[in-house]
Amino acid sequence: MGNCLPRVESSLAENRSQLFFEDFAWNYSYGEESYGDIYIPDAVAPCHSCNLLDDSSLPFFILASVLGIVASGAVLLALCRSPFHWRLCPSWPVLAQLAVGSALFSTAVPILAPGLTSAHNPTLCHLGYWLWYSSAFAQALLIVYHACLDPNLGTGHTWGLTLGLSVGLWGMAAVLGLPITLATDTSHGLCTLASSRGLGTLQSIHAAICFGIFVLLPLGLLGAKGLQKALYRGPCPWISVLWVWFVFWWPHGVVLGFDSLVRSKVLLLPTCLAQQVLDLALHLAEALAILHCAVSPLLVALFCHKATHASLPSLPLPARRSSHLDTFESKSSLPSHLSA
């Protein structure tokens, strides 16, 4: 994906328009003047980073989006098809919401994909960023909720409590996605972060939110689990395969937080090579985060498969027999109907 063609001729207008996906590509700096956010006093040549996620990466965006939508739809269909599995997997409401979040993210991927210049307008730009991050925040909060509360609630908790918690988590995710939504704009047919300095505060808030949800939350889960094991108290939090989800977003939160510190000049990069490495890390972390939309439904399916097989031995024998009879009858109903 991407290319790295050197550019010799450029202007100030071109420097300010070098804003690709999520505006993480830095601008050029010449001599004594700095037209970007980095200051290199002795620079002779412009500092130009490779853009991995440019027009040539459009097939990657489209493929990830299609795989995510298909996988999420298949998991949702499997979870909602058979009420018998609801007893075997009491966490199916949370799993279904995770699949919905993955489907929403997959829908936003082509909206923000570079190369679809004809489809970009301010409304789609804002909607794409809001769906992108709000769905990711919701999935992270749902995984934390499942790890800490859902196993303790068990099958006896009321639907009202589940619905209230779900609405609260999705509402919180929607609010957390507003800063990045308000800081976006369209430039030369690309959906990017606005270059206005007045919106720098919103971008910093967004970076802090990503660092807190994608980095601090999983670290907090691991710390709580280690403390619980050390004290031998309680089953919370519950480790599951769903925690793998954070592997795809943890680098994004770390690198985005570091990039925010560099942009705010809290940290200074001494060389152009360091800036290019940071830009490369941002794009790689972004690509890894995009891949989650195809992997997240598989994690949900794997968790449900394990929960179902773990619950089967605990069911009474009549219930297991009735489940097998129901399955047999559903398979034999079609031939009997045809014979009649």
mmCIF file of C-alpha atoms in Angstrom:
data_model
loop_
_atom_site.group_PDB
_atom_site.id
_atom_site.type_symbol
_atom_site.label_atom_id
_atom_site.label_comp_id
_atom_site.label_asym_id
_atom_site.label_seq_id
_atom_site.Cartn_x
_atom_site.Cartn_y
_atom_site.Cartn_z
ATOM 1 C CA MET A 1 0.000 0.000 0.000
ATOM 2 C CA GLY A 2 1.091 3.521 -0.669
ATOM 3 C CA ASN A 3 4.090 5.005 -2.356
ATOM 4 C CA CYS A 4 6.983 7.294 -1.526
ATOM 5 C CA LEU A 5 7.790 9.384 -4.572
ATOM 6 C CA PRO A 6 10.151 12.307 -3.850
ATOM 7 C CA ARG A 7 8.807 15.774 -4.542
ATOM 8 C CA VAL A 8 11.160 18.616 -5.407
ATOM 9 C CA GLU A 9 8.810 21.445 -6.303
ATOM 10 C CA SER A 10 6.190 22.442 -3.792
ATOM 11 C CA SER A 11 4.521 25.575 -2.490
ATOM 12 C CA LEU A 12 3.064 26.707 0.774
ATOM 13 C CA ALA A 13 -0.433 25.866 -0.427
ATOM 14 C CA GLU A 14 0.662 22.373 -1.377
ATOM 15 C CA ASN A 15 2.382 21.939 1.958
ATOM 16 C CA ARG A 16 -0.824 22.748 3.798
ATOM 17 C CA SER A 17 -2.817 20.393 1.603
ATOM 18 C CA GLN A 18 -0.682 17.356 2.357
ATOM 19 C CA LEU A 19 -3.409 16.080 4.666
ATOM 20 C CA PHE A 20 -4.203 12.480 3.961
ATOM 21 C CA PHE A 21 -6.266 10.062 5.953
ATOM 22 C CA GLU A 22 -6.707 11.350 9.521
ATOM 23 C CA ASP A 23 -4.197 14.158 8.766
ATOM 24 C CA PHE A 24 -1.316 12.223 10.256
ATOM 25 C CA ALA A 25 1.095 12.993 7.395
ATOM 26 C CA TRP A 26 3.286 15.914 8.447
ATOM 27 C CA ASN A 27 4.039 18.943 6.305
ATOM 28 C CA TYR A 28 7.337 20.084 4.847
ATOM 29 C CA SER A 29 9.815 22.282 6.717
ATOM 30 C CA TYR A 30 12.309 24.484 4.908
ATOM 31 C CA GLY A 31 15.371 26.238 6.267
ATOM 32 C CA GLU A 32 14.600 28.804 8.936
ATOM 33 C CA GLU A 33 10.819 28.652 8.403
ATOM 34 C CA SER A 34 8.446 25.922 9.464
ATOM 35 C CA TYR A 35 5.169 25.459 7.585
ATOM 36 C CA GLY A 36 4.087 22.444 9.577
ATOM 37 C CA ASP A 37 4.064 21.625 13.244
ATOM 38 C CA ILE A 38 7.701 20.606 13.452
ATOM 39 C CA TYR A 39 10.711 22.933 13.459
ATOM 40 C CA ILE A 40 13.947 21.805 11.803
ATOM 41 C CA PRO A 41 16.334 24.796 11.686
ATOM 42 C CA ASP A 42 19.091 23.206 9.581
ATOM 43 C CA ALA A 43 16.909 21.389 7.092
ATOM 44 C CA VAL A 44 18.053 21.667 3.489
ATOM 45 C CA ALA A 45 15.585 19.275 1.835
ATOM 46 C CA PRO A 46 11.898 18.935 2.665
ATOM 47 C CA CYS A 47 10.892 16.280 5.187
ATOM 48 C CA HIS A 48 8.464 14.097 3.258
ATOM 49 C CA SER A 49 7.023 10.912 4.746
ATOM 50 C CA CYS A 50 5.681 7.941 2.819
ATOM 51 C CA ASN A 51 1.904 7.699 2.773
ATOM 52 C CA LEU A 52 0.955 4.059 3.197
ATOM 53 C CA LEU A 53 -2.770 4.811 3.189
ATOM 54 C CA ASP A 54 -3.200 6.779 -0.027
ATOM 55 C CA ASP A 55 -5.147 6.187 -3.248
ATOM 56 C CA SER A 56 -3.309 2.937 -3.924
ATOM 57 C CA SER A 57 -4.612 1.470 -0.641
ATOM 58 C CA LEU A 58 -8.256 1.700 -1.754
ATOM 59 C CA PRO A 59 -8.531 -2.089 -2.419
ATOM 60 C CA PHE A 60 -7.408 -2.727 1.155
ATOM 61 C CA PHE A 61 -10.162 -0.479 2.519
ATOM 62 C CA ILE A 62 -12.823 -2.028 0.297
ATOM 63 C CA LEU A 63 -11.771 -5.605 1.103
ATOM 64 C CA ALA A 64 -11.700 -4.942 4.853
ATOM 65 C CA SER A 65 -15.126 -3.312 4.664
ATOM 66 C CA VAL A 66 -16.714 -6.179 2.711
ATOM 67 C CA LEU A 67 -15.214 -8.847 4.967
ATOM 68 C CA GLY A 68 -16.325 -6.986 8.074
ATOM 69 C CA ILE A 69 -19.911 -6.534 6.885
ATOM 70 C CA VAL A 70 -20.253 -10.160 5.750
ATOM 71 C CA ALA A 71 -18.693 -11.602 8.921
ATOM 72 C CA SER A 72 -20.713 -9.344 11.226
ATOM 73 C CA GLY A 73 -23.938 -10.155 9.406
ATOM 74 C CA ALA A 74 -23.269 -13.888 9.612
ATOM 75 C CA VAL A 75 -22.565 -13.704 13.355
ATOM 76 C CA LEU A 76 -25.700 -11.632 13.997
ATOM 77 C CA LEU A 77 -27.796 -14.102 12.033
ATOM 78 C CA ALA A 78 -26.358 -17.031 13.993
ATOM 79 C CA LEU A 79 -26.951 -15.333 17.352
ATOM 80 C CA CYS A 80 -30.548 -14.350 16.630
ATOM 81 C CA ARG A 81 -31.654 -17.489 14.779
ATOM 82 C CA SER A 82 -31.959 -20.085 17.520
ATOM 83 C CA PRO A 83 -33.433 -19.235 20.963
ATOM 84 C CA PHE A 84 -31.961 -22.492 22.306
ATOM 85 C CA HIS A 85 -28.450 -21.046 22.064
ATOM 86 C CA TRP A 86 -29.515 -18.069 24.167
ATOM 87 C CA ARG A 87 -29.664 -20.359 27.207
ATOM 88 C CA LEU A 88 -26.259 -21.835 26.402
ATOM 89 C CA CYS A 89 -24.656 -18.437 25.856
ATOM 90 C CA PRO A 90 -26.190 -15.938 28.325
ATOM 91 C CA SER A 91 -23.837 -13.201 27.089
ATOM 92 C CA TRP A 92 -25.387 -13.170 23.626
ATOM 93 C CA PRO A 93 -26.814 -9.606 23.981
ATOM 94 C CA VAL A 94 -23.304 -8.221 24.468
ATOM 95 C CA LEU A 95 -21.956 -10.390 21.654
ATOM 96 C CA ALA A 96 -24.683 -9.170 19.318
ATOM 97 C CA GLN A 97 -23.828 -5.556 20.143
ATOM 98 C CA LEU A 98 -20.162 -6.231 19.416
ATOM 99 C CA ALA A 99 -21.160 -7.580 16.010
ATOM 100 C CA VAL A 100 -23.288 -4.485 15.396
ATOM 101 C CA GLY A 101 -20.347 -2.254 16.330
ATOM 102 C CA SER A 102 -18.095 -4.122 13.916
ATOM 103 C CA ALA A 103 -20.696 -3.756 11.148
ATOM 104 C CA LEU A 104 -20.983 0.001 11.760
ATOM 105 C CA PHE A 105 -17.213 0.379 11.630
ATOM 106 C CA SER A 106 -17.089 -1.639 8.406
ATOM 107 C CA THR A 107 -19.672 0.708 6.912
ATOM 108 C CA ALA A 108 -17.546 3.746 7.776
ATOM 109 C CA VAL A 109 -14.350 2.319 6.245
ATOM 110 C CA PRO A 110 -15.204 3.036 2.580
ATOM 111 C CA ILE A 111 -16.506 6.518 3.503
ATOM 112 C CA LEU A 112 -13.048 7.534 4.762
ATOM 113 C CA ALA A 113 -11.091 5.527 2.205
ATOM 114 C CA PRO A 114 -8.706 7.648 0.109
ATOM 115 C CA GLY A 115 -9.365 7.502 -3.607
ATOM 116 C CA LEU A 116 -13.168 7.850 -3.476
ATOM 117 C CA THR A 117 -13.030 11.586 -4.131
ATOM 118 C CA SER A 118 -16.435 11.759 -5.792
ATOM 119 C CA ALA A 119 -18.157 10.387 -2.681
ATOM 120 C CA HIS A 120 -16.651 12.803 -0.181
ATOM 121 C CA ASN A 121 -18.665 15.742 1.109
ATOM 122 C CA PRO A 122 -18.749 17.407 4.535
ATOM 123 C CA THR A 123 -21.791 15.447 5.717
ATOM 124 C CA LEU A 124 -20.319 12.057 4.798
ATOM 125 C CA CYS A 125 -16.978 13.139 6.243
ATOM 126 C CA HIS A 126 -18.470 13.949 9.652
ATOM 127 C CA LEU A 127 -20.663 10.842 9.600
ATOM 128 C CA GLY A 128 -17.739 8.604 8.641
ATOM 129 C CA TYR A 129 -15.490 9.792 11.447
ATOM 130 C CA TRP A 130 -18.326 9.616 13.965
ATOM 131 C CA LEU A 131 -19.219 6.023 13.001
ATOM 132 C CA TRP A 132 -15.536 5.047 12.833
ATOM 133 C CA TYR A 133 -14.607 6.043 16.363
ATOM 134 C CA SER A 134 -17.970 5.787 18.125
ATOM 135 C CA SER A 135 -18.336 2.150 17.051
ATOM 136 C CA ALA A 136 -14.781 1.409 18.187
ATOM 137 C CA PHE A 137 -15.351 3.121 21.552
ATOM 138 C CA ALA A 138 -18.616 1.197 22.008
ATOM 139 C CA GLN A 139 -16.913 -2.134 21.346
ATOM 140 C CA ALA A 140 -14.167 -1.371 23.849
ATOM 141 C CA LEU A 141 -16.680 -0.355 26.522
ATOM 142 C CA LEU A 142 -18.796 -3.448 25.843
ATOM 143 C CA ILE A 143 -15.792 -5.731 26.278
ATOM 144 C CA VAL A 144 -14.942 -4.070 29.585
ATOM 145 C CA TYR A 145 -18.577 -4.309 30.678
ATOM 146 C CA HIS A 146 -18.655 -8.006 29.789
ATOM 147 C CA ALA A 147 -15.401 -8.708 31.596
ATOM 148 C CA CYS A 148 -16.403 -6.933 34.801
ATOM 149 C CA LEU A 149 -20.177 -7.142 35.145
ATOM 150 C CA ASP A 150 -21.793 -9.616 32.780
ATOM 151 C CA PRO A 151 -20.382 -12.851 34.318
ATOM 152 C CA ASN A 152 -21.427 -11.695 37.800
ATOM 153 C CA LEU A 153 -24.931 -10.823 36.677
ATOM 154 C CA GLY A 154 -25.403 -14.243 35.077
ATOM 155 C CA THR A 155 -28.647 -15.409 33.545
ATOM 156 C CA GLY A 156 -30.841 -14.012 36.302
ATOM 157 C CA HIS A 157 -30.371 -10.320 35.551
ATOM 158 C CA THR A 158 -33.320 -8.409 34.197
ATOM 159 C CA TRP A 159 -33.665 -7.248 30.615
ATOM 160 C CA GLY A 160 -34.245 -3.726 31.891
ATOM 161 C CA LEU A 161 -30.804 -3.605 33.486
ATOM 162 C CA THR A 162 -29.146 -5.002 30.359
ATOM 163 C CA LEU A 163 -30.958 -2.512 28.141
ATOM 164 C CA GLY A 164 -30.121 0.400 30.404
ATOM 165 C CA LEU A 165 -26.427 -0.452 30.542
ATOM 166 C CA SER A 166 -26.298 -0.973 26.783
ATOM 167 C CA VAL A 167 -27.981 2.356 26.060
ATOM 168 C CA GLY A 168 -25.636 4.087 28.492
ATOM 169 C CA LEU A 169 -22.516 2.571 26.893
ATOM 170 C CA TRP A 170 -23.599 3.414 23.352
ATOM 171 C CA GLY A 171 -24.572 6.927 24.410
ATOM 172 C CA MET A 172 -21.187 7.434 26.040
ATOM 173 C CA ALA A 173 -19.428 6.161 22.910
ATOM 174 C CA ALA A 174 -21.469 8.540 20.742
ATOM 175 C CA VAL A 175 -20.488 11.503 22.910
ATOM 176 C CA LEU A 176 -16.812 10.505 22.948
ATOM 177 C CA GLY A 177 -16.833 10.448 19.155
ATOM 178 C CA LEU A 178 -17.972 14.083 18.874
ATOM 179 C CA PRO A 179 -14.553 15.834 19.238
ATOM 180 C CA ILE A 180 -13.050 14.115 16.207
ATOM 181 C CA THR A 181 -16.313 14.585 14.307
ATOM 182 C CA LEU A 182 -16.270 18.349 14.834
ATOM 183 C CA ALA A 183 -12.580 18.591 13.896
ATOM 184 C CA THR A 184 -12.981 17.053 10.412
ATOM 185 C CA ASP A 185 -13.287 18.702 7.038
ATOM 186 C CA THR A 186 -12.916 17.972 3.325
ATOM 187 C CA SER A 187 -9.848 19.097 1.404
ATOM 188 C CA HIS A 188 -9.247 18.336 -2.295
ATOM 189 C CA GLY A 189 -11.834 15.552 -2.145
ATOM 190 C CA LEU A 190 -10.234 13.916 0.882
ATOM 191 C CA CYS A 191 -11.796 13.581 4.306
ATOM 192 C CA THR A 192 -9.194 14.908 6.735
ATOM 193 C CA LEU A 193 -8.753 16.683 10.023
ATOM 194 C CA ALA A 194 -9.234 20.427 9.722
ATOM 195 C CA SER A 195 -5.976 22.396 9.633
ATOM 196 C CA SER A 196 -7.364 25.327 11.632
ATOM 197 C CA ARG A 197 -5.418 25.977 14.813
ATOM 198 C CA GLY A 198 -8.635 26.626 16.679
ATOM 199 C CA LEU A 199 -9.545 22.945 16.330
ATOM 200 C CA GLY A 200 -6.268 21.721 17.806
ATOM 201 C CA THR A 201 -7.915 21.427 21.223
ATOM 202 C CA LEU A 202 -10.528 19.021 19.826
ATOM 203 C CA GLN A 203 -7.817 16.907 18.240
ATOM 204 C CA SER A 204 -5.901 16.779 21.520
ATOM 205 C CA ILE A 205 -9.081 15.757 23.377
ATOM 206 C CA HIS A 206 -9.652 13.017 20.822
ATOM 207 C CA ALA A 207 -6.088 11.733 21.248
ATOM 208 C CA ALA A 208 -6.548 11.677 25.033
ATOM 209 C CA ILE A 209 -9.832 9.745 24.660
ATOM 210 C CA CYS A 210 -8.218 7.183 22.350
ATOM 211 C CA PHE A 211 -5.280 6.752 24.718
ATOM 212 C CA GLY A 212 -7.604 6.258 27.666
ATOM 213 C CA ILE A 213 -9.949 3.759 25.990
ATOM 214 C CA PHE A 214 -7.537 1.811 23.788
ATOM 215 C CA VAL A 215 -4.513 1.803 26.122
ATOM 216 C CA LEU A 216 -5.468 2.484 29.736
ATOM 217 C CA LEU A 217 -8.634 0.357 29.766
ATOM 218 C CA PRO A 218 -6.942 -2.919 28.730
ATOM 219 C CA LEU A 219 -4.020 -2.191 31.034
ATOM 220 C CA GLY A 220 -6.523 -1.601 33.827
ATOM 221 C CA LEU A 221 -8.198 -4.943 33.079
ATOM 222 C CA LEU A 222 -4.874 -6.750 33.209
ATOM 223 C CA GLY A 223 -3.897 -4.962 36.418
ATOM 224 C CA ALA A 224 -7.227 -5.791 38.067
ATOM 225 C CA LYS A 225 -6.914 -9.431 37.062
ATOM 226 C CA GLY A 226 -3.389 -9.629 38.431
ATOM 227 C CA LEU A 227 -4.491 -8.000 41.685
ATOM 228 C CA GLN A 228 -7.425 -10.397 41.969
ATOM 229 C CA LYS A 229 -5.131 -13.385 41.514
ATOM 230 C CA ALA A 230 -2.679 -12.009 44.070
ATOM 231 C CA LEU A 231 -5.408 -11.450 46.681
ATOM 232 C CA TYR A 232 -7.476 -14.524 45.766
ATOM 233 C CA ARG A 233 -10.676 -12.492 45.811
ATOM 234 C CA GLY A 234 -13.575 -12.600 43.386
ATOM 235 C CA PRO A 235 -13.881 -13.699 39.768
ATOM 236 C CA CYS A 236 -13.675 -10.204 38.270
ATOM 237 C CA PRO A 237 -12.554 -9.396 35.636
ATOM 238 C CA TRP A 238 -13.313 -12.420 33.484
ATOM 239 C CA ILE A 239 -10.610 -13.216 30.918
ATOM 240 C CA SER A 240 -11.949 -14.208 27.516
ATOM 241 C CA VAL A 241 -10.952 -14.318 23.870
ATOM 242 C CA LEU A 242 -12.714 -10.974 23.404
ATOM 243 C CA TRP A 243 -9.693 -9.269 24.983
ATOM 244 C CA VAL A 244 -7.784 -9.946 21.744
ATOM 245 C CA TRP A 245 -9.784 -7.041 20.289
ATOM 246 C CA PHE A 246 -7.523 -4.580 22.099
ATOM 247 C CA VAL A 247 -4.482 -5.937 20.246
ATOM 248 C CA PHE A 248 -5.774 -4.222 17.108
ATOM 249 C CA TRP A 249 -6.394 -0.847 18.775
ATOM 250 C CA TRP A 250 -3.716 -0.638 21.467
ATOM 251 C CA PRO A 251 -0.940 0.489 19.014
ATOM 252 C CA HIS A 252 -3.290 3.111 17.565
ATOM 253 C CA GLY A 253 -3.902 4.616 20.995
ATOM 254 C CA VAL A 254 -0.206 4.613 21.910
ATOM 255 C CA VAL A 255 1.060 6.147 18.673
ATOM 256 C CA LEU A 256 -1.763 8.676 18.487
ATOM 257 C CA GLY A 257 -1.016 9.818 22.029
ATOM 258 C CA PHE A 258 2.690 10.175 21.208
ATOM 259 C CA ASP A 259 1.848 12.071 18.014
ATOM 260 C CA SER A 260 -0.357 14.455 19.996
ATOM 261 C CA LEU A 261 2.527 15.231 22.351
ATOM 262 C CA VAL A 262 4.773 15.959 19.363
ATOM 263 C CA ARG A 263 2.174 18.187 17.712
ATOM 264 C CA SER A 264 1.677 20.157 20.932
ATOM 265 C CA LYS A 265 5.490 20.483 21.141
ATOM 266 C CA VAL A 266 5.658 18.766 24.508
ATOM 267 C CA LEU A 267 8.061 16.352 22.816
ATOM 268 C CA LEU A 268 10.420 17.457 20.058
ATOM 269 C CA LEU A 269 11.691 15.191 17.326
ATOM 270 C CA PRO A 270 15.353 15.958 16.573
ATOM 271 C CA THR A 271 15.562 14.657 13.000
ATOM 272 C CA CYS A 272 13.442 14.219 9.931
ATOM 273 C CA LEU A 273 13.999 10.457 10.128
ATOM 274 C CA ALA A 274 12.308 10.359 13.540
ATOM 275 C CA GLN A 275 9.302 12.170 12.078
ATOM 276 C CA GLN A 276 9.138 9.724 9.168
ATOM 277 C CA VAL A 277 9.237 6.773 11.582
ATOM 278 C CA LEU A 278 6.377 8.301 13.562
ATOM 279 C CA ASP A 279 4.325 8.813 10.389
ATOM 280 C CA LEU A 280 4.977 5.218 9.351
ATOM 281 C CA ALA A 281 3.944 3.952 12.794
ATOM 282 C CA LEU A 282 0.713 5.976 12.608
ATOM 283 C CA HIS A 283 -0.262 4.455 9.279
ATOM 284 C CA LEU A 284 0.650 0.919 10.332
ATOM 285 C CA ALA A 285 -1.368 1.268 13.555
ATOM 286 C CA GLU A 286 -4.269 2.633 11.533
ATOM 287 C CA ALA A 287 -4.141 -0.293 9.121
ATOM 288 C CA LEU A 288 -4.089 -2.730 12.047
ATOM 289 C CA ALA A 289 -7.135 -1.024 13.540
ATOM 290 C CA ILE A 290 -8.983 -1.355 10.226
ATOM 291 C CA LEU A 291 -8.345 -5.098 10.211
ATOM 292 C CA HIS A 292 -10.291 -5.489 13.449
ATOM 293 C CA CYS A 293 -13.616 -5.197 11.593
ATOM 294 C CA ALA A 294 -12.950 -8.558 9.924
ATOM 295 C CA VAL A 295 -11.461 -10.227 13.012
ATOM 296 C CA SER A 296 -13.882 -8.983 15.677
ATOM 297 C CA PRO A 297 -16.861 -11.080 14.429
ATOM 298 C CA LEU A 298 -14.614 -14.143 14.435
ATOM 299 C CA LEU A 299 -13.720 -13.474 18.080
ATOM 300 C CA VAL A 300 -17.418 -13.204 18.905
ATOM 301 C CA ALA A 301 -18.158 -16.482 17.106
ATOM 302 C CA LEU A 302 -15.263 -18.229 18.872
ATOM 303 C CA PHE A 303 -16.427 -16.992 22.269
ATOM 304 C CA CYS A 304 -19.993 -18.149 21.623
ATOM 305 C CA HIS A 305 -18.739 -21.530 20.413
ATOM 306 C CA LYS A 306 -16.707 -22.061 23.577
ATOM 307 C CA ALA A 307 -19.542 -20.868 25.837
ATOM 308 C CA THR A 308 -22.039 -23.174 24.121
ATOM 309 C CA HIS A 309 -19.870 -26.267 24.456
ATOM 310 C CA ALA A 310 -19.036 -25.396 28.060
ATOM 311 C CA SER A 311 -22.735 -25.056 28.936
ATOM 312 C CA LEU A 312 -23.932 -28.270 27.273
ATOM 313 C CA PRO A 313 -22.718 -30.687 30.024
ATOM 314 C CA SER A 314 -24.401 -28.560 32.709
ATOM 315 C CA LEU A 315 -27.837 -28.840 31.101
ATOM 316 C CA PRO A 316 -30.197 -31.544 32.372
ATOM 317 C CA LEU A 317 -30.574 -34.588 30.167
ATOM 318 C CA PRO A 318 -34.183 -33.817 29.066
ATOM 319 C CA ALA A 319 -33.132 -30.358 27.900
ATOM 320 C CA ARG A 320 -30.249 -31.774 25.891
ATOM 321 C CA ARG A 321 -32.523 -34.422 24.392
ATOM 322 C CA SER A 322 -35.138 -31.837 23.472
ATOM 323 C CA SER A 323 -32.498 -29.701 21.815
ATOM 324 C CA HIS A 324 -31.313 -32.636 19.727
ATOM 325 C CA LEU A 325 -34.925 -33.547 18.878
ATOM 326 C CA ASP A 326 -35.625 -29.986 17.818
ATOM 327 C CA THR A 327 -32.556 -30.020 15.599
ATOM 328 C CA PHE A 328 -33.561 -33.387 14.097
ATOM 329 C CA GLU A 329 -37.138 -32.236 13.509
ATOM 330 C CA SER A 330 -35.982 -29.060 11.822
ATOM 331 C CA LYS A 331 -33.786 -31.082 9.493
ATOM 332 C CA SER A 332 -36.481 -33.671 8.727
ATOM 333 C CA SER A 333 -39.389 -31.260 8.277
ATOM 334 C CA LEU A 334 -38.436 -30.383 4.717
ATOM 335 C CA PRO A 335 -38.330 -34.000 3.384
ATOM 336 C CA SER A 336 -41.600 -34.913 5.151
ATOM 337 C CA HIS A 337 -43.264 -31.872 3.659
ATOM 338 C CA LEU A 338 -42.057 -32.800 0.205
ATOM 339 C CA SER A 339 -43.247 -36.404 0.571
ATOM 340 C CA ALA A 340 -46.701 -35.239 1.576
#
